[in-house]
Coordinates of C-alpha atoms and ligand atoms in Angstrom, one line a residue:
Chain A
M1 CA -156.3 -32.9 -39.7
N2 CA -155.8 -33.0 -35.9
Y3 CA -152.7 -34.0 -33.4
V4 CA -152.8 -35.8 -30.6
V5 CA -149.9 -36.0 -28.0
A6 CA -150.3 -38.4 -25.0
M7 CA -148.3 -36.7 -21.9
K8 CA -147.6 -38.4 -18.7
Q9 CA -147.2 -36.8 -15.4
V10 CA -144.2 -38.1 -13.4
P11 CA -142.4 -37.0 -10.0
D12 CA -139.4 -34.6 -10.7
L13 CA -136.5 -37.2 -10.3
Q14 CA -134.3 -34.6 -9.3
Q15 CA -135.8 -34.4 -6.0
L16 CA -136.0 -38.3 -5.6
R17 CA -134.6 -39.2 -2.4
I18 CA -133.9 -42.6 -1.3
R19 CA -134.6 -43.6 2.5
D20 CA -133.9 -47.6 3.6
K21 CA -133.3 -48.2 -0.1
K22 CA -136.6 -47.6 -1.0
P23 CA -137.7 -44.6 -3.1
V24 CA -139.5 -41.9 -1.2
L25 CA -142.3 -40.3 -3.5
T26 CA -144.0 -38.1 -1.1
D27 CA -143.9 -34.1 -1.6
I28 CA -142.3 -34.7 -4.9
P29 CA -144.1 -32.1 -7.6
L30 CA -145.5 -33.7 -10.5
E31 CA -144.5 -32.8 -14.1
F32 CA -144.7 -33.7 -17.8
G33 CA -141.5 -35.7 -18.6
K34 CA -139.0 -34.1 -20.7
I35 CA -139.6 -36.6 -23.7
D36 CA -143.3 -36.0 -23.4
K37 CA -142.2 -32.1 -24.0
N38 CA -140.6 -33.1 -27.4
A39 CA -143.4 -34.8 -28.5
L40 CA -145.5 -32.1 -28.1
E41 CA -143.3 -29.6 -29.6
C42 CA -143.2 -31.7 -32.5
A43 CA -147.1 -32.0 -32.8
V44 CA -146.9 -27.8 -32.3
S45 CA -144.5 -27.3 -34.9
L46 CA -146.5 -29.6 -37.2
K47 CA -149.6 -27.8 -36.6
E48 CA -148.1 -24.2 -37.2
A49 CA -146.9 -25.6 -40.5
C50 CA -150.0 -27.5 -42.1
G51 CA -152.9 -26.2 -39.7
G52 CA -155.2 -28.5 -37.6
E53 CA -155.4 -28.6 -33.7
V54 CA -153.0 -30.0 -31.3
I55 CA -154.9 -32.0 -28.2
I56 CA -153.2 -33.4 -25.1
A57 CA -154.7 -36.8 -24.0
A58 CA -153.6 -37.8 -20.6
V59 CA -154.1 -40.2 -17.7
G60 CA -152.9 -39.0 -14.4
S61 CA -153.6 -38.0 -10.7
G62 CA -156.3 -35.5 -9.6
E63 CA -153.5 -32.8 -9.9
L64 CA -153.3 -33.4 -13.9
T65 CA -155.8 -30.5 -14.2
E66 CA -153.0 -28.3 -12.7
T67 CA -150.0 -30.3 -14.5
I68 CA -151.9 -29.9 -18.0
K69 CA -151.7 -26.0 -17.9
D70 CA -147.9 -26.3 -18.6
G71 CA -148.7 -28.5 -22.1
L72 CA -151.4 -26.0 -22.9
A73 CA -149.0 -23.0 -22.4
C74 CA -146.4 -25.0 -24.4
G75 CA -149.0 -24.7 -27.6
A76 CA -151.5 -27.3 -27.1
D77 CA -154.9 -26.0 -28.2
R78 CA -157.1 -28.2 -25.8
A79 CA -156.9 -31.5 -23.3
T80 CA -159.1 -34.2 -22.9
M81 CA -158.2 -36.3 -19.6
I82 CA -158.7 -38.7 -16.8
A83 CA -157.8 -37.1 -13.8
D84 CA -158.3 -39.2 -10.6
D85 CA -155.9 -40.3 -8.0
G86 CA -157.0 -44.0 -8.6
V87 CA -154.6 -43.5 -11.7
D88 CA -151.6 -44.0 -9.7
A89 CA -152.4 -47.9 -9.0
L90 CA -152.7 -48.4 -12.6
Q91 CA -150.2 -50.2 -15.1
S92 CA -149.1 -49.5 -18.6
A93 CA -151.9 -51.6 -20.2
D94 CA -154.5 -50.0 -18.6
V95 CA -153.3 -46.2 -19.0
A96 CA -153.2 -47.6 -22.8
V97 CA -157.0 -48.5 -22.8
L98 CA -157.8 -45.3 -21.2
L99 CA -156.2 -43.4 -23.8
V100 CA -157.8 -45.3 -26.5
R101 CA -161.2 -44.2 -25.2
L102 CA -160.1 -40.7 -24.9
I103 CA -158.6 -40.6 -28.2
K104 CA -161.5 -42.3 -30.1
E105 CA -163.8 -39.4 -29.3
L106 CA -161.8 -37.2 -30.9
D107 CA -162.6 -36.0 -34.5
D108 CA -160.3 -35.9 -37.7
V109 CA -157.0 -37.6 -35.7
G110 CA -154.1 -37.8 -38.2
L111 CA -151.1 -38.5 -35.9
I112 CA -150.8 -39.6 -32.3
F113 CA -147.2 -38.6 -30.6
F114 CA -145.8 -40.4 -27.4
A115 CA -142.4 -40.2 -26.2
E116 CA -140.1 -43.2 -26.3
G117 CA -140.3 -43.8 -22.6
S118 CA -141.8 -42.0 -19.6
A119 CA -139.5 -40.2 -17.3
D120 CA -140.0 -42.7 -14.1
N121 CA -140.5 -46.1 -15.6
Y122 CA -139.2 -45.8 -19.1
S123 CA -140.8 -48.8 -20.2
G124 CA -141.6 -47.5 -23.6
Q125 CA -144.9 -49.6 -24.2
V126 CA -148.1 -47.4 -24.2
G127 CA -147.4 -45.8 -27.5
S128 CA -147.0 -49.2 -29.1
R129 CA -150.3 -50.6 -27.3
V130 CA -152.3 -47.6 -28.3
A131 CA -151.2 -48.4 -31.6
Q132 CA -152.2 -52.1 -31.8
L133 CA -155.5 -51.3 -29.9
L134 CA -156.6 -48.6 -32.4
G135 CA -155.3 -50.8 -35.4
Y136 CA -153.0 -48.0 -36.6
P137 CA -149.3 -48.3 -37.9
Q138 CA -146.6 -46.7 -35.8
V139 CA -143.4 -45.6 -36.3
G140 CA -140.8 -45.5 -33.0
F141 CA -137.7 -43.7 -32.2
A142 CA -138.9 -40.8 -34.3
C143 CA -136.2 -38.1 -35.0
D144 CA -137.8 -36.1 -37.6
V145 CA -141.4 -36.0 -38.9
R146 CA -142.6 -34.4 -41.7
M147 CA -146.4 -34.6 -43.9
E148 CA -146.7 -35.5 -47.2
G149 CA -150.3 -35.0 -48.8
D150 CA -152.2 -37.9 -46.8
R151 CA -149.1 -39.7 -45.6
A152 CA -146.4 -38.6 -43.1
V153 CA -143.0 -39.2 -43.8
V154 CA -140.6 -40.3 -40.3
T155 CA -137.0 -40.8 -39.6
R156 CA -136.6 -43.6 -37.1
A157 CA -132.9 -43.2 -35.1
L158 CA -132.1 -46.7 -34.5
E159 CA -128.8 -47.6 -32.6
G160 CA -126.4 -47.7 -35.9
S161 CA -128.7 -46.2 -38.4
F162 CA -131.4 -43.8 -39.5
E163 CA -134.0 -45.4 -41.7
E164 CA -136.8 -42.9 -43.5
V165 CA -140.3 -44.5 -43.7
E166 CA -143.4 -43.4 -45.1
V167 CA -146.7 -43.9 -43.4
D168 CA -150.6 -44.0 -44.0
L169 CA -152.8 -42.0 -41.6
P170 CA -153.8 -42.2 -38.8
A171 CA -150.5 -43.3 -37.2
V172 CA -148.9 -43.2 -33.7
V173 CA -145.2 -41.7 -34.0
I174 CA -143.3 -42.6 -30.7
V175 CA -140.4 -39.8 -30.8
A176 CA -136.8 -40.0 -29.6
S177 CA -135.5 -37.7 -26.9
D178 CA -133.7 -34.6 -27.8
L179 CA -135.3 -34.4 -31.5
N180 CA -136.0 -30.9 -30.9
K181 CA -135.8 -28.1 -28.3
P182 CA -139.4 -27.6 -26.6
R183 CA -140.2 -23.8 -26.7
L184 CA -140.5 -22.2 -23.2
P185 CA -144.0 -20.6 -23.1
T186 CA -143.9 -16.5 -22.7
V187 CA -146.1 -15.2 -19.4
I188 CA -149.1 -14.5 -22.0
Q189 CA -149.1 -17.9 -23.0
I190 CA -148.8 -19.2 -19.4
L191 CA -152.0 -16.9 -18.6
K192 CA -154.2 -18.1 -21.2
A193 CA -153.4 -21.8 -20.7
G194 CA -155.6 -21.6 -17.9
K195 CA -158.5 -20.5 -20.3
K196 CA -157.9 -23.2 -22.7
P197 CA -160.7 -26.0 -23.1
Q198 CA -160.1 -29.0 -21.2
E199 CA -162.6 -31.9 -21.3
V200 CA -162.0 -33.6 -17.5
T201 CA -163.4 -36.9 -16.6
D202 CA -162.9 -39.7 -14.0
L203 CA -162.2 -43.4 -13.6
A204 CA -165.9 -43.9 -12.0
A205 CA -167.4 -42.4 -15.0
V206 CA -165.5 -44.4 -17.6
G207 CA -165.8 -47.8 -15.5
H208 CA -162.2 -49.0 -15.9
E209 CA -161.3 -52.1 -14.1
A210 CA -157.6 -52.4 -13.6
S211 CA -155.9 -55.5 -15.4
E212 CA -152.7 -56.1 -13.2
L213 CA -150.9 -57.9 -16.0
T214 CA -147.5 -57.6 -13.6
V215 CA -146.9 -57.6 -10.1
C216 CA -143.6 -55.7 -8.6
V217 CA -142.4 -57.9 -6.1
E218 CA -139.8 -55.7 -4.7
N219 CA -138.2 -51.8 -5.8
L220 CA -135.0 -51.0 -4.3
A221 CA -132.0 -48.6 -4.6
P222 CA -128.7 -50.6 -5.1
D223 CA -125.9 -50.0 -2.4
T224 CA -123.6 -47.2 -3.5
D225 CA -121.7 -46.6 -0.7
R226 CA -118.4 -45.0 -1.4
K227 CA -115.7 -43.6 0.4
K228 CA -115.9 -40.1 -0.7
Q229 CA -112.4 -39.1 -0.2
E230 CA -111.2 -35.4 -1.1
L231 CA -108.2 -35.0 -3.1
A232 CA -106.2 -31.9 -2.8
G233 CA -105.2 -31.4 -6.4
S234 CA -104.0 -33.2 -9.3
T235 CA -101.0 -34.6 -7.6
E236 CA -103.1 -36.5 -5.4
L237 CA -105.2 -37.9 -8.1
L238 CA -102.1 -38.9 -10.1
A239 CA -101.1 -41.0 -6.9
V240 CA -104.7 -42.4 -7.0
L241 CA -104.2 -43.3 -10.6
K242 CA -100.8 -45.0 -9.8
E243 CA -102.2 -47.1 -6.6
N244 CA -104.9 -48.4 -8.9
G245 CA -102.3 -49.5 -11.6
I246 CA -103.8 -47.3 -14.0
I247 CA -100.6 -45.3 -14.5
D248 CA -96.9 -46.4 -13.8
K249 CA -94.7 -43.8 -13.1
Chain B
M1 CA -142.6 -77.2 -19.7
E2 CA -143.8 -74.4 -21.8
N3 CA -143.0 -73.2 -25.2
V4 CA -140.9 -70.1 -25.7
L5 CA -140.8 -68.0 -28.6
I6 CA -137.8 -65.6 -29.4
Y7 CA -137.5 -63.0 -32.2
S8 CA -135.1 -60.4 -32.8
A9 CA -134.3 -58.6 -36.0
N10 CA -130.7 -58.7 -34.7
T11 CA -129.7 -62.4 -35.3
G12 CA -127.2 -61.9 -32.8
I13 CA -129.7 -60.6 -30.2
A14 CA -131.6 -63.6 -31.4
R15 CA -128.7 -66.0 -30.1
E16 CA -128.9 -64.3 -27.0
L17 CA -132.7 -64.7 -26.4
L18 CA -131.8 -68.6 -27.5
S19 CA -129.5 -68.8 -24.4
A20 CA -132.1 -67.0 -22.3
G21 CA -134.9 -69.2 -23.2
R22 CA -133.6 -72.8 -23.0
P23 CA -133.8 -73.0 -19.2
L24 CA -137.2 -72.0 -19.4
G25 CA -138.9 -74.2 -22.0
E26 CA -138.7 -75.3 -25.2
V27 CA -137.7 -72.8 -27.7
W28 CA -138.9 -71.9 -31.1
A29 CA -137.3 -69.0 -33.0
L30 CA -139.0 -66.8 -35.6
A31 CA -137.0 -65.5 -38.7
L32 CA -138.1 -63.3 -41.4
D33 CA -135.2 -64.1 -43.8
E34 CA -133.3 -67.2 -45.0
A35 CA -129.8 -65.9 -44.0
S36 CA -131.5 -65.7 -40.3
A37 CA -132.9 -68.8 -40.4
E38 CA -130.1 -70.6 -41.5
E39 CA -128.2 -69.1 -38.4
L40 CA -130.5 -69.8 -35.9
A41 CA -131.2 -73.4 -37.0
A42 CA -127.5 -73.6 -36.9
C43 CA -127.7 -73.1 -33.1
G44 CA -129.8 -76.2 -32.8
V45 CA -133.1 -74.2 -32.5
A46 CA -136.7 -74.9 -34.4
V47 CA -137.2 -72.1 -36.7
L48 CA -140.4 -70.4 -38.0
R49 CA -139.4 -69.0 -41.1
F50 CA -142.2 -66.5 -42.3
D51 CA -142.3 -66.3 -45.8
G52 CA -144.6 -63.3 -46.1
R53 CA -143.7 -61.0 -48.9
G54 CA -143.5 -57.3 -48.4
V55 CA -143.1 -57.4 -44.3
I56 CA -139.7 -55.4 -43.4
S57 CA -138.7 -54.9 -39.8
A58 CA -139.5 -51.1 -40.3
D59 CA -143.1 -51.8 -40.0
T60 CA -143.8 -52.8 -36.2
A61 CA -147.4 -53.1 -36.8
A62 CA -146.9 -56.0 -39.5
L63 CA -144.0 -57.3 -37.8
A64 CA -146.0 -57.9 -34.4
Q65 CA -148.8 -59.6 -36.7
V66 CA -146.2 -62.1 -37.8
V67 CA -145.3 -62.6 -34.1
A68 CA -148.9 -63.2 -33.1
L69 CA -148.9 -65.7 -35.9
A70 CA -145.7 -67.5 -34.8
V71 CA -147.1 -67.5 -31.1
A72 CA -150.0 -69.4 -32.4
H73 CA -148.2 -71.7 -34.5
S74 CA -145.9 -72.7 -31.5
D75 CA -148.2 -72.4 -28.9
A76 CA -145.9 -70.6 -26.7
S77 CA -146.9 -68.9 -23.7
L78 CA -143.6 -66.8 -23.4
V79 CA -142.3 -64.4 -25.7
L80 CA -138.6 -63.2 -25.8
L81 CA -137.9 -60.1 -27.8
G82 CA -134.8 -58.0 -27.8
S83 CA -135.1 -54.7 -25.8
D84 CA -132.7 -52.9 -28.7
R85 CA -134.7 -50.0 -30.3
R86 CA -136.8 -52.2 -32.6
G87 CA -137.5 -54.6 -30.2
K88 CA -138.2 -52.4 -27.6
E89 CA -141.0 -50.7 -30.1
L90 CA -142.2 -54.4 -30.9
T91 CA -143.0 -55.3 -27.1
G92 CA -145.7 -53.2 -26.4
R93 CA -147.6 -54.0 -29.6
V94 CA -146.9 -57.8 -29.6
A95 CA -148.1 -57.9 -25.8
A96 CA -151.6 -55.7 -26.6
A97 CA -151.9 -58.1 -29.9
L98 CA -151.8 -61.2 -27.1
D99 CA -153.7 -59.5 -24.0
A100 CA -150.3 -59.9 -22.3
G101 CA -148.6 -58.3 -19.6
C102 CA -144.9 -57.3 -20.7
L103 CA -141.7 -55.9 -19.1
T104 CA -138.9 -54.3 -21.4
D105 CA -135.0 -53.5 -20.6
V106 CA -135.0 -56.8 -18.5
K107 CA -131.7 -57.4 -16.9
S108 CA -132.2 -60.8 -15.4
I109 CA -134.7 -63.6 -15.5
T110 CA -134.8 -66.2 -12.6
Q111 CA -137.2 -69.0 -12.1
D112 CA -139.0 -69.0 -8.9
G113 CA -141.5 -72.0 -8.9
Q114 CA -143.8 -71.0 -11.5
T115 CA -143.2 -67.7 -11.5
L116 CA -140.4 -65.8 -13.6
L117 CA -138.9 -62.8 -11.5
C118 CA -137.4 -60.2 -14.2
T119 CA -135.4 -56.9 -12.9
R120 CA -135.3 -53.9 -14.4
L121 CA -134.4 -50.3 -13.5
A122 CA -137.1 -48.0 -12.5
F123 CA -137.0 -44.4 -11.7
G124 CA -134.5 -43.3 -14.2
G125 CA -132.2 -46.0 -12.6
A126 CA -132.2 -44.8 -9.0
T127 CA -134.0 -48.3 -8.1
I128 CA -134.0 -51.7 -9.3
S129 CA -137.5 -53.5 -9.5
T130 CA -138.2 -57.1 -9.4
E131 CA -141.2 -58.0 -11.2
S132 CA -143.4 -60.7 -12.8
I133 CA -145.9 -61.0 -15.3
T134 CA -149.4 -62.7 -14.2
S135 CA -151.0 -63.2 -17.6
P136 CA -151.2 -66.4 -19.5
V137 CA -148.9 -65.0 -22.2
K138 CA -145.8 -63.0 -21.4
V139 CA -143.8 -61.1 -23.4
I140 CA -140.4 -60.3 -21.9
A141 CA -137.9 -57.7 -23.9
V142 CA -134.3 -58.8 -22.5
S143 CA -131.7 -56.0 -22.7
P144 CA -128.9 -56.7 -25.2
T145 CA -125.7 -58.6 -23.8
V146 CA -127.2 -59.8 -20.6
F147 CA -127.3 -63.3 -21.9
P148 CA -124.2 -64.7 -23.7
R149 CA -124.9 -65.6 -27.7
A150 CA -125.8 -69.3 -28.1
E151 CA -123.0 -71.3 -29.8
P152 CA -123.4 -73.4 -33.1
Q153 CA -124.7 -76.7 -32.2
G154 CA -126.6 -79.5 -33.8
Q155 CA -129.2 -78.4 -36.5
G156 CA -132.7 -77.2 -35.9
V157 CA -135.3 -77.9 -38.3
I158 CA -136.8 -74.6 -40.6
S159 CA -140.4 -74.9 -41.1
S160 CA -142.5 -72.3 -43.2
L161 CA -145.1 -69.8 -41.5
T162 CA -147.4 -68.2 -43.8
G163 CA -150.3 -66.0 -43.2
A164 CA -151.4 -62.6 -44.6
V165 CA -150.5 -59.3 -42.9
D166 CA -151.1 -55.8 -44.1
A167 CA -148.5 -53.5 -44.4
R168 CA -148.7 -49.7 -44.1
V169 CA -145.2 -48.8 -43.6
R170 CA -142.9 -48.3 -46.5
L171 CA -139.1 -47.8 -46.4
L172 CA -137.7 -45.0 -48.4
S173 CA -134.2 -45.0 -47.1
E174 CA -131.4 -45.9 -44.9
R175 CA -128.2 -44.5 -43.9
A176 CA -125.7 -45.5 -41.3
K177 CA -125.1 -43.2 -38.2
D178 CA -121.1 -41.8 -38.1
S179 CA -120.0 -44.2 -35.3
D180 CA -116.6 -44.8 -34.4
L181 CA -116.9 -48.2 -32.9
V182 CA -116.2 -47.7 -29.2
D183 CA -116.6 -50.3 -27.1
L184 CA -117.3 -48.8 -23.6
K185 CA -118.8 -52.0 -22.3
S186 CA -115.7 -53.7 -21.9
A187 CA -113.3 -50.7 -21.5
E188 CA -111.4 -51.1 -18.0
V189 CA -110.9 -47.2 -18.1
I190 CA -113.3 -44.7 -18.8
I191 CA -112.8 -40.8 -18.7
A192 CA -116.5 -39.5 -18.8
V193 CA -117.3 -35.8 -19.4
G194 CA -120.0 -33.7 -18.9
E195 CA -121.9 -30.3 -19.4
G196 CA -119.3 -29.0 -17.0
V197 CA -116.2 -29.2 -19.5
R198 CA -116.0 -26.6 -22.6
D199 CA -116.0 -27.7 -25.9
E200 CA -112.5 -26.7 -26.4
D201 CA -111.4 -29.0 -23.5
F202 CA -112.7 -32.2 -25.4
E203 CA -109.7 -32.6 -27.6
P204 CA -107.5 -32.9 -24.7
A205 CA -110.0 -35.0 -22.6
Q206 CA -109.5 -37.1 -25.6
K207 CA -105.5 -37.1 -25.2
L208 CA -105.6 -37.8 -21.4
A209 CA -108.0 -40.9 -22.1
Q210 CA -105.6 -42.2 -24.6
A211 CA -102.7 -41.6 -22.0
L212 CA -104.3 -43.5 -19.5
G213 CA -105.2 -46.4 -22.1
G214 CA -108.7 -45.5 -21.5
V215 CA -111.8 -44.4 -23.7
L216 CA -113.4 -41.1 -23.5
A217 CA -117.3 -41.2 -22.8
C218 CA -119.8 -38.5 -21.7
S219 CA -123.1 -38.0 -20.3
K220 CA -126.0 -37.3 -22.8
P221 CA -126.2 -33.7 -23.4
P222 CA -122.6 -33.3 -24.9
A223 CA -123.4 -35.9 -27.6
T224 CA -127.3 -35.1 -28.2
D225 CA -127.3 -31.5 -27.6
R226 CA -123.9 -30.3 -28.6
G227 CA -123.1 -33.1 -30.9
L228 CA -119.5 -32.8 -29.8
L229 CA -119.3 -37.1 -29.2
G230 CA -121.2 -39.8 -30.8
E231 CA -124.0 -41.0 -29.2
E232 CA -122.6 -44.6 -28.6
R233 CA -120.2 -42.9 -26.3
V234 CA -123.3 -41.9 -24.0
I235 CA -123.1 -43.8 -20.6
G236 CA -126.5 -44.3 -18.5
L237 CA -130.2 -45.4 -18.8
S238 CA -130.5 -44.8 -22.6
G239 CA -126.9 -44.9 -23.5
V240 CA -124.3 -47.9 -22.0
I241 CA -124.2 -49.4 -18.7
C242 CA -120.4 -49.8 -18.0
K243 CA -118.2 -51.5 -15.3
P244 CA -114.7 -50.2 -15.6
Q245 CA -111.8 -50.6 -13.2
L246 CA -111.6 -47.3 -13.0
A247 CA -114.0 -44.2 -14.1
L248 CA -112.7 -40.5 -14.0
V249 CA -116.1 -38.3 -14.2
I250 CA -115.2 -34.8 -15.0
G251 CA -117.9 -32.1 -15.0
V252 CA -120.8 -34.4 -14.8
S253 CA -123.6 -33.8 -12.3
G254 CA -124.6 -37.5 -11.6
Q255 CA -128.4 -37.4 -12.3
V256 CA -129.8 -41.0 -11.8
Q257 CA -129.9 -41.5 -15.4
F258 CA -126.2 -41.1 -15.8
A259 CA -125.2 -42.6 -12.5
V260 CA -126.9 -46.0 -13.3
G261 CA -124.4 -46.4 -15.9
I262 CA -121.2 -45.9 -13.8
R263 CA -122.2 -47.0 -10.5
D264 CA -120.7 -50.3 -11.2
A265 CA -117.3 -49.0 -11.8
K266 CA -114.6 -50.3 -9.0
T267 CA -113.3 -47.3 -8.2
I268 CA -114.8 -43.7 -9.5
I269 CA -112.8 -40.2 -9.3
T270 CA -114.9 -37.4 -9.8
I271 CA -113.8 -33.6 -10.5
N272 CA -116.4 -30.8 -10.4
T273 CA -116.5 -27.7 -9.1
N274 CA -119.4 -28.3 -7.0
E275 CA -118.4 -30.5 -4.1
N276 CA -122.5 -31.2 -3.1
A277 CA -123.1 -32.8 -6.8
D278 CA -124.5 -36.1 -6.6
M279 CA -121.5 -37.4 -8.5
V280 CA -119.3 -36.7 -5.5
R281 CA -121.7 -38.4 -3.2
M282 CA -121.1 -41.8 -5.3
S283 CA -117.3 -41.3 -5.8
D284 CA -114.5 -42.9 -4.1
Y285 CA -112.1 -39.9 -4.7
F286 CA -113.1 -36.3 -5.8
L287 CA -111.6 -33.2 -6.6
V288 CA -113.0 -29.8 -6.5
K289 CA -111.6 -28.0 -9.2
D290 CA -112.5 -26.3 -12.9
S291 CA -112.7 -28.9 -15.2
G292 CA -110.5 -27.3 -17.9
E293 CA -107.2 -26.6 -15.5
A294 CA -107.7 -30.2 -14.1
I295 CA -107.7 -31.6 -17.6
A296 CA -104.6 -29.5 -18.3
E297 CA -103.1 -30.3 -15.1
L298 CA -103.3 -33.8 -15.7
C299 CA -102.2 -33.8 -19.7
S300 CA -99.0 -32.1 -18.8
E301 CA -97.9 -34.7 -16.8
L302 CA -99.4 -37.5 -18.7
C303 CA -99.8 -36.6 -22.3
Ligands
LIG1 C1 -135.7 -41.0 -20.0 C2 -134.3 -40.1 -19.8 C3 -133.1 -41.0 -20.2 C4 -132.0 -40.3 -20.0 N1 -130.7 -41.1 -20.4 C5 -129.7 -40.4 -19.8 C6 -128.2 -41.3 -20.1 O1 -128.4 -42.3 -20.6 N2 -127.3 -40.5 -19.7 C7 -127.0 -39.2 -19.6 O2 -126.1 -38.9 -19.2 N3 -128.3 -38.6 -19.4 C8 -129.5 -39.1 -19.4 N4 -130.6 -38.2 -19.2 C9 -130.2 -36.8 -18.9 C10 -130.0 -36.6 -17.4 O3 -131.2 -36.7 -17.0 C11 -129.2 -35.3 -17.4 O4 -129.9 -34.2 -18.2 C12 -127.9 -35.6 -17.8 O5 -127.3 -36.6 -17.2 C13 -127.0 -34.4 -17.5 O6 -125.8 -34.5 -17.8 P1 -124.4 -33.8 -17.1 O7 -124.0 -34.3 -15.8 O8 -123.3 -33.6 -18.0 O9 -124.9 -31.8 -17.1 P2 -125.7 -31.2 -15.6 O10 -126.6 -31.8 -14.8 O11 -125.9 -30.0 -16.4 O12 -124.2 -31.4 -14.7 C14 -123.0 -30.5 -15.3 C15 -122.1 -30.7 -14.0 O13 -120.7 -30.2 -14.2 C16 -120.3 -29.2 -13.0 N5 -119.6 -28.1 -13.5 C17 -120.1 -26.9 -14.3 N6 -118.8 -26.1 -14.7 C18 -117.7 -27.0 -14.4 C19 -116.5 -26.6 -14.6 N7 -115.9 -25.5 -14.9 N8 -115.6 -27.4 -14.0 C20 -115.9 -28.8 -13.4 N9 -117.4 -29.0 -13.1 C21 -118.1 -28.0 -13.4 C22 -121.4 -28.9 -12.5 O14 -121.6 -28.7 -11.1 C23 -122.5 -29.9 -12.5 O15 -122.0 -31.0 -11.7 C24 -132.0 -39.1 -19.6 C25 -132.9 -38.3 -19.3 C26 -134.3 -38.8 -19.3 C27 -135.7 -38.0 -19.0

């Protein structure tokens, strides 16, 4: 039984700058999101315990063939992807359709992993859309996953409680952030990553038409201008607290 | 006027969705159990009570089928769901089932002619994006507490909804998270600590918070990686968005996912050893100092 991990390339938000209230994305390197790496780690550790293969399915820009190496170095066996700069303009619903195409080509898929949200948009809809399109059951916000025969036992972390559920396979599991510590690849693993099998196609080959189910009217940074006044020490800080009516002495 | 279907497993959130939906059309509510159906009907909304046995909220696939049945029954073109974890997970599934566009974590909905403009955070909270859905059916997951809860008034009719749904998820066990019920959202004073605060300084920080009549909160790693505080104390994109009068932010770098949860504070004071930290840039006052020393000095004056 094989494990699929859907991973998304995102800009490193630490390097995001705002100019005239608009986000500037040029020259920011693309990487896999942190929670996507949690999802990959989850699949790799299940594979180590139960056998099978871990396959990354990804839909991203032309640079994806580079980004993918990081996932392959972190324990995936191979990758299947659509790498095309036209993907940047696609929305979640389209990405879900494209991922389903990639996944349908794979044999003996047991679990398909997603992150609870992508680092850039965090809308968290792609995993659920893929599950619906494939007609598979799903469990989201997973903080623990184990295999029991032909089923998976998954713990879902809700706001105020944990629930443990049993789900038939194949199934989609959408992991919560921080459910594990993703491994750091060794130098040898990094070197070997480039040689692992990658199946790459592009949008023209799959002939996908964008659906444009939503439109973005504007996307602007809020005003966060503050006075940034430096305080010399704790005494001055106490004075500010007093000025603000927080303490009275 | 269009028909609007609302659903949340949490009836408190369902009542918020009722407030959100009423200005937008004729509202129908979906309920899976008798108690929720009655609570919602008592708010004057027509309720579709699904009485298929074996559908549990833990089974998102089955739940999405029920929502789709309710959409067909009510002829709704707008579906409002809660953007709590269950609701968010359900949203993409329902949208795919209905060939609909969807938006999650929606913070406001305004009508602009025939268009519904929704705002949500993007780029980890660095920007606020205004979006609308263009498909005939629209699915919107609204963040909790954005709208007030609808109050009891009138009496809605409860009608039953039936249909076959296949269940493939079974609930084995449930347990409550240890939580100490803090309310960051309504706190006037918040002391937020991050990775720049050592383990042994969390207790003094708690004392300091008490002395200031405030609540101790944190960035994500102290809760999820170090387990020093509960997750309900996390500020930010995946935690709580707060709006205190005063926030004292200690040893937090101010990455966007945190910043979005504190940037609406009236006054922000930052303590950090790095004067170039993003958190400093979004502060009214900042003190460049070691967190442990600063907490000890403030405690010796106030605690
Ligand atoms: C999808 C997604 C959602 C997320 N949601 C959230 C969220 O809701 N909330 C959240 O907080 N994070 C969230 N994160 C994580 C976020 O990106 C950051 O990793 C996190 O906010 C960093 O926490 P920090 O500032 O405490 O730690 P760091 O970034 O490590 O910063 C530590 C700071 O402490 C300072 N410091 C170090 N030593 C000292 C000292 N002795 N005295 C004083 N200062 C010192 C340093 O200068 C630095 O500024 C999310 C991430 C993702 C991808």
